[in-house]
Amino acid sequence: MMGAAQEKAKIELRDVCKTFGSVDVIHSLDLTIEGGEFVVFVGPSGCGKSTLLRMIAGLEDVSSGDIFIAGRDVTDLDPSKRGIAMVFQSYALYPHMSVRQNLAFGLEMAKTPADEIARQVNAAAEILKIGPLLDRRPGQLSGGQRQRVAIGRAIVRKPLAFLFDEPLSNLDAELRVSMRIEISRLHRELGNTMIYVTHDQTEAMTLADRIVVLRDGRIEQVGTPRQVYEDPNNLFVAGFIGSPRMNIVDAVCLAGDRIGVADAVIPLPRPGPAAAPGEAVKLGIRPEHLRLGAPKESALRAHVDFSEYLGSTRYLYCNLQSGESITVEQRDGTDFLSGEEVWLNCDAECLRVFSPSGERLRTGRPERTATA
Amino acid sequence: MSRNHGSSTRRLLEAARYHGFGIAAALLFLAPLVWSVLVSFKPSIEARQPPLPPWPVGGFSVQSYENLAQYGSGIWTYAGNSLAVSAATVAASVLVSLLAGYGFSRFQFPLKNVLFVLIISTVMIPFQSILTPLFLILTKLGLQNTLTGIVLVYVTLQLPFSTFMMRNAFDAVPREIEDAARVDGASVFAVLYRIMLPLVLPGVATVAIFAFLASWNEFLAALILLTDQKKYTLPVLMAAVRSGQFGTIDWGAVQSGVTLMMAPCLALFLLLQRYYIRGLTAGAVK
Ligand SMILES: Nc1ncnc2c1ncn2[C@@H]1O[C@H](COP(=O)(O)OP(=O)(O)O)[C@@H](O)[C@H]1O
Ligand SMILES: [Mg+2]
């Protein structure tokens, strides 16, 4: 119906809340998703990603607040009238219908003429390479094929927006990578607004135009993959995005834009973060920003606990003098023995300072985006 | 070689035991049915004699069926009554339990569980104990001695089981399938009709079979609530036939009646048994 004009729908959430009984699941959330944007909701499981998506789809009532799709207030509109398509984690294909009927169902509901339906279904089958499967039942398909059919069912309707709820989490690792690329290609070709929910930060980083990091029903940060990775707003985002995780160690701010970590004193970019000398802070360093070097005052002394060889890289799991553990990503192929002493250097620009409560303490000027 | 021989003998013995037991059990269950059918084809005089051998010695005869057909206002009246009552009971049970089961499975409303337990708990009340109040209520409603009245009673009696059955059937359908259909643009009724109904069909078949068998065979309520001979259903008719005209019992007519009553039940069961088994085990396995 409204899908005919393939507009790029802007989606707006205004002050949206959701409570289940007495439990607040979504807390007063504001978000604007531009038309044609690929937005990924990422967060640990149970943080309310699915609930939020289901609210946009209309499958879950909104406790308070408003939702707009393509400028229209859809807050109280039935899911069938919102003009969006959704792909579910369990695929949710209609088991009693053939693949062809599964694809056609949405069009039939929209009272599309039969010849038009046949054309659309064939076109979608073409795009997703499921032509030979059209007369099978979902029960006769593999997981990856079911996933394609589920996506096909979404695209035939030419919806205003696509919603994906962890669509790849039931697939094996290899298939997940290829489907991820395919979804990315689909977005490029169709250009629709897409919202994609995942707890997998690799999917989030690779697919998203913008990432929305959620925790306990609140937005922790919204930004491009680069922004959330390199310029996290707080410890949660810093720890959640990136694998292996960002190293977080206790530190003390010192006079002269320096920071004391364990027994090392490391210079900070100038002007330093808004913290008084002597103040205890948390210091975040990505594993790939730590370099091994000669002993000196500004280097962290650590002992290798064990090391993992991954071919192109090696992860060293080390212990600082203070007993804190720290992970180092190493690319030069040297071997390390357990218990070996190493000295770790890090550029000032790569240090991220957080308050003890987890808020980011930014420096006065914009930081250089770090390079490996 | 000898080991091979031994194992194949063992397999043969096992198969023989397995099939032997199956055949014996089948015979045990089939014998009374076959006996009834055979007796129903004996001539009236012979049917009255001691039942050995069970088959008609004096040649097959449809005399018993002719006698039965003549009885009262004619067998077709009663068969028609029974069919009408059963069909209406099946239709009403399926419709009510389908909607009730969907509601109990998918919607949240106050006192939902209390209501459900209340409906289920009515199976614990012996039906005989409420016959008198039922009779009085139907009389008040002007439905006593009507087929509509008896249908209402049967549907009520079937309701706990049917509702329970359908709720389980709906519970076994993943919620996301329904969500997908709603997002696909289907209205609540389109979801129920196009998506849910085909998926709960085994449950519907089970409810239908139970409703049919129960209403087709029910005797006591029909005997008490139907007073006009023209309104009798087959079980009541059979009792009347058995008690006989002028004190004699026409066993041939009774057996032909039994055969007649048995036929639709068997046909229905054989037709729907696949669904029926699946319906009974629905929800047992994910
Ligand atoms: N229908 C519901 N009733 C009650 N609580 C629910 C319901 N659905 C989800 N929740 C709760 O809301 C929270 C968020 O759930 P969900 O959105 O599914 O998380 P996610 O998809 O991020 O893993 C969870 O704590 C979950 O227990
Ligand atoms: Mg979820």
PDB file of N, CA and C in Angstrom, chain A residues 337-370:
ATOM      1  N   LEU A 337      57.567 -15.787  26.441  1.00  0.00           N
ATOM      2  CA  LEU A 337      57.470 -16.837  27.438  1.00  0.00           C
ATOM      3  C   LEU A 337      56.624 -16.340  28.595  1.00  0.00           C
ATOM      4  N   SER A 338      55.966 -17.253  29.205  1.00  0.00           N
ATOM      5  CA  SER A 338      55.185 -16.883  30.377  1.00  0.00           C
ATOM      6  C   SER A 338      56.134 -16.357  31.456  1.00  0.00           C
ATOM      7  N   GLY A 339      55.781 -15.275  32.113  1.00  0.00           N
ATOM      8  CA  GLY A 339      56.601 -14.697  33.174  1.00  0.00           C
ATOM      9  C   GLY A 339      57.615 -13.691  32.669  1.00  0.00           C
ATOM     10  N   GLU A 340      57.744 -13.569  31.349  1.00  0.00           N
ATOM     11  CA  GLU A 340      58.712 -12.640  30.773  1.00  0.00           C
ATOM     12  C   GLU A 340      58.326 -11.196  31.097  1.00  0.00           C
ATOM     13  N   GLU A 341      59.327 -10.377  31.354  1.00  0.00           N
ATOM     14  CA  GLU A 341      59.045  -8.976  31.659  1.00  0.00           C
ATOM     15  C   GLU A 341      58.961  -8.182  30.363  1.00  0.00           C
ATOM     16  N   VAL A 342      57.944  -7.328  30.256  1.00  0.00           N
ATOM     17  CA  VAL A 342      57.828  -6.471  29.068  1.00  0.00           C
ATOM     18  C   VAL A 342      57.558  -5.042  29.518  1.00  0.00           C
ATOM     19  N   TRP A 343      57.938  -4.087  28.645  1.00  0.00           N
ATOM     20  CA  TRP A 343      57.670  -2.676  28.915  1.00  0.00           C
ATOM     21  C   TRP A 343      56.723  -2.170  27.838  1.00  0.00           C
ATOM     22  N   LEU A 344      55.606  -1.574  28.261  1.00  0.00           N
ATOM     23  CA  LEU A 344      54.555  -1.204  27.320  1.00  0.00           C
ATOM     24  C   LEU A 344      54.484   0.305  27.171  1.00  0.00           C
ATOM     25  N   ASN A 345      54.553   0.754  25.917  1.00  0.00           N
ATOM     26  CA  ASN A 345      54.444   2.180  25.627  1.00  0.00           C
ATOM     27  C   ASN A 345      53.103   2.465  24.979  1.00  0.00           C
ATOM     28  N   CYS A 346      52.632   3.696  25.173  1.00  0.00           N
ATOM     29  CA  CYS A 346      51.407   4.092  24.499  1.00  0.00           C
ATOM     30  C   CYS A 346      51.470   5.577  24.201  1.00  0.00           C
ATOM     31  N   ASP A 347      51.025   5.955  22.992  1.00  0.00           N
ATOM     32  CA  ASP A 347      51.007   7.371  22.643  1.00  0.00           C
ATOM     33  C   ASP A 347      49.979   8.108  23.480  1.00  0.00           C
ATOM     34  N   ALA A 348      50.294   9.344  23.782  1.00  0.00           N
ATOM     35  CA  ALA A 348      49.395  10.154  24.601  1.00  0.00           C
ATOM     36  C   ALA A 348      48.006  10.254  23.981  1.00  0.00           C
ATOM     37  N   GLU A 349      47.962  10.349  22.639  1.00  0.00           N
ATOM     38  CA  GLU A 349      46.674  10.532  21.957  1.00  0.00           C
ATOM     39  C   GLU A 349      45.758   9.327  22.103  1.00  0.00           C
ATOM     40  N   CYS A 350      46.349   8.188  22.426  1.00  0.00           N
ATOM     41  CA  CYS A 350      45.539   6.974  22.477  1.00  0.00           C
ATOM     42  C   CYS A 350      44.967   6.700  23.864  1.00  0.00           C
ATOM     43  N   LEU A 351      45.311   7.530  24.819  1.00  0.00           N
ATOM     44  CA  LEU A 351      44.814   7.304  26.179  1.00  0.00           C
ATOM     45  C   LEU A 351      43.419   7.896  26.320  1.00  0.00           C
ATOM     46  N   ARG A 352      42.537   7.150  26.966  1.00  0.00           N
ATOM     47  CA  ARG A 352      41.182   7.643  27.244  1.00  0.00           C
ATOM     48  C   ARG A 352      41.009   7.667  28.750  1.00  0.00           C
ATOM     49  N   VAL A 353      40.634   8.829  29.277  1.00  0.00           N
ATOM     50  CA  VAL A 353      40.537   8.984  30.726  1.00  0.00           C
ATOM     51  C   VAL A 353      39.067   9.065  31.129  1.00  0.00           C
ATOM     52  N   PHE A 354      38.729   8.326  32.157  1.00  0.00           N
ATOM     53  CA  PHE A 354      37.348   8.294  32.643  1.00  0.00           C
ATOM     54  C   PHE A 354      37.340   8.616  34.125  1.00  0.00           C
ATOM     55  N   SER A 355      36.238   9.209  34.570  1.00  0.00           N
ATOM     56  CA  SER A 355      36.087   9.448  36.004  1.00  0.00           C
ATOM     57  C   SER A 355      35.823   8.105  36.683  1.00  0.00           C
ATOM     58  N   PRO A 356      36.031   8.028  38.005  1.00  0.00           N
ATOM     59  CA  PRO A 356      35.790   6.745  38.686  1.00  0.00           C
ATOM     60  C   PRO A 356      34.360   6.251  38.491  1.00  0.00           C
ATOM     61  N   SER A 357      33.403   7.183  38.256  1.00  0.00           N
ATOM     62  CA  SER A 357      32.028   6.735  38.053  1.00  0.00           C
ATOM     63  C   SER A 357      31.784   6.291  36.616  1.00  0.00           C
ATOM     64  N   GLY A 358      32.813   6.401  35.761  1.00  0.00           N
ATOM     65  CA  GLY A 358      32.690   5.860  34.417  1.00  0.00           C
ATOM     66  C   GLY A 358      32.470   6.901  33.343  1.00  0.00           C
ATOM     67  N   GLU A 359      32.282   8.188  33.714  1.00  0.00           N
ATOM     68  CA  GLU A 359      32.103   9.221  32.691  1.00  0.00           C
ATOM     69  C   GLU A 359      33.427   9.528  32.019  1.00  0.00           C
ATOM     70  N   ARG A 360      33.354   9.848  30.760  1.00  0.00           N
ATOM     71  CA  ARG A 360      34.562  10.195  30.036  1.00  0.00           C
ATOM     72  C   ARG A 360      35.031  11.588  30.447  1.00  0.00           C
ATOM     73  N   LEU A 361      36.328  11.728  30.721  1.00  0.00           N
ATOM     74  CA  LEU A 361      36.908  13.049  30.994  1.00  0.00           C
ATOM     75  C   LEU A 361      37.650  13.461  29.728  1.00  0.00           C
ATOM     76  N   ARG A 362      37.012  14.359  28.950  1.00  0.00           N
ATOM     77  CA  ARG A 362      37.618  14.706  27.653  1.00  0.00           C
ATOM     78  C   ARG A 362      38.647  15.801  27.840  1.00  0.00           C
ATOM     79  N   THR A 363      39.601  15.867  26.938  1.00  0.00           N
ATOM     80  CA  THR A 363      40.576  16.944  26.975  1.00  0.00           C
ATOM     81  C   THR A 363      39.964  18.171  26.332  1.00  0.00           C
ATOM     82  N   GLY A 364      40.637  19.274  26.507  1.00  0.00           N
ATOM     83  CA  GLY A 364      40.114  20.520  25.986  1.00  0.00           C
ATOM     84  C   GLY A 364      39.960  20.524  24.480  1.00  0.00           C
ATOM     85  N   ARG A 365      40.915  19.923  23.777  1.00  0.00           N
ATOM     86  CA  ARG A 365      40.835  19.971  22.311  1.00  0.00           C
ATOM     87  C   ARG A 365      40.490  18.576  21.776  1.00  0.00           C
ATOM     88  N   PRO A 366      40.021  18.538  20.525  1.00  0.00           N
ATOM     89  CA  PRO A 366      39.660  17.228  19.969  1.00  0.00           C
ATOM     90  C   PRO A 366      40.879  16.320  19.890  1.00  0.00           C
ATOM     91  N   GLU A 367      40.682  15.060  20.192  1.00  0.00           N
ATOM     92  CA  GLU A 367      41.808  14.138  20.169  1.00  0.00           C
ATOM     93  C   GLU A 367      42.102  13.683  18.753  1.00  0.00           C
ATOM     94  N   ARG A 368      43.320  13.368  18.524  1.00  0.00           N
ATOM     95  CA  ARG A 368      43.684  12.808  17.232  1.00  0.00           C
ATOM     96  C   ARG A 368      43.069  11.413  17.152  1.00  0.00           C
ATOM     97  N   THR A 369      42.493  11.090  16.003  1.00  0.00           N
ATOM     98  CA  THR A 369      41.978   9.729  15.884  1.00  0.00           C
ATOM     99  C   THR A 369      43.168   8.795  15.773  1.00  0.00           C
ATOM    100  N   ALA A 370      43.125   7.792  16.613  1.00  0.00           N
ATOM    101  CA  ALA A 370      44.301   6.943  16.753  1.00  0.00           C
ATOM    102  C   ALA A 370      44.501   6.056  15.538  1.00  0.00           C
TER     103      ALA A 370
END
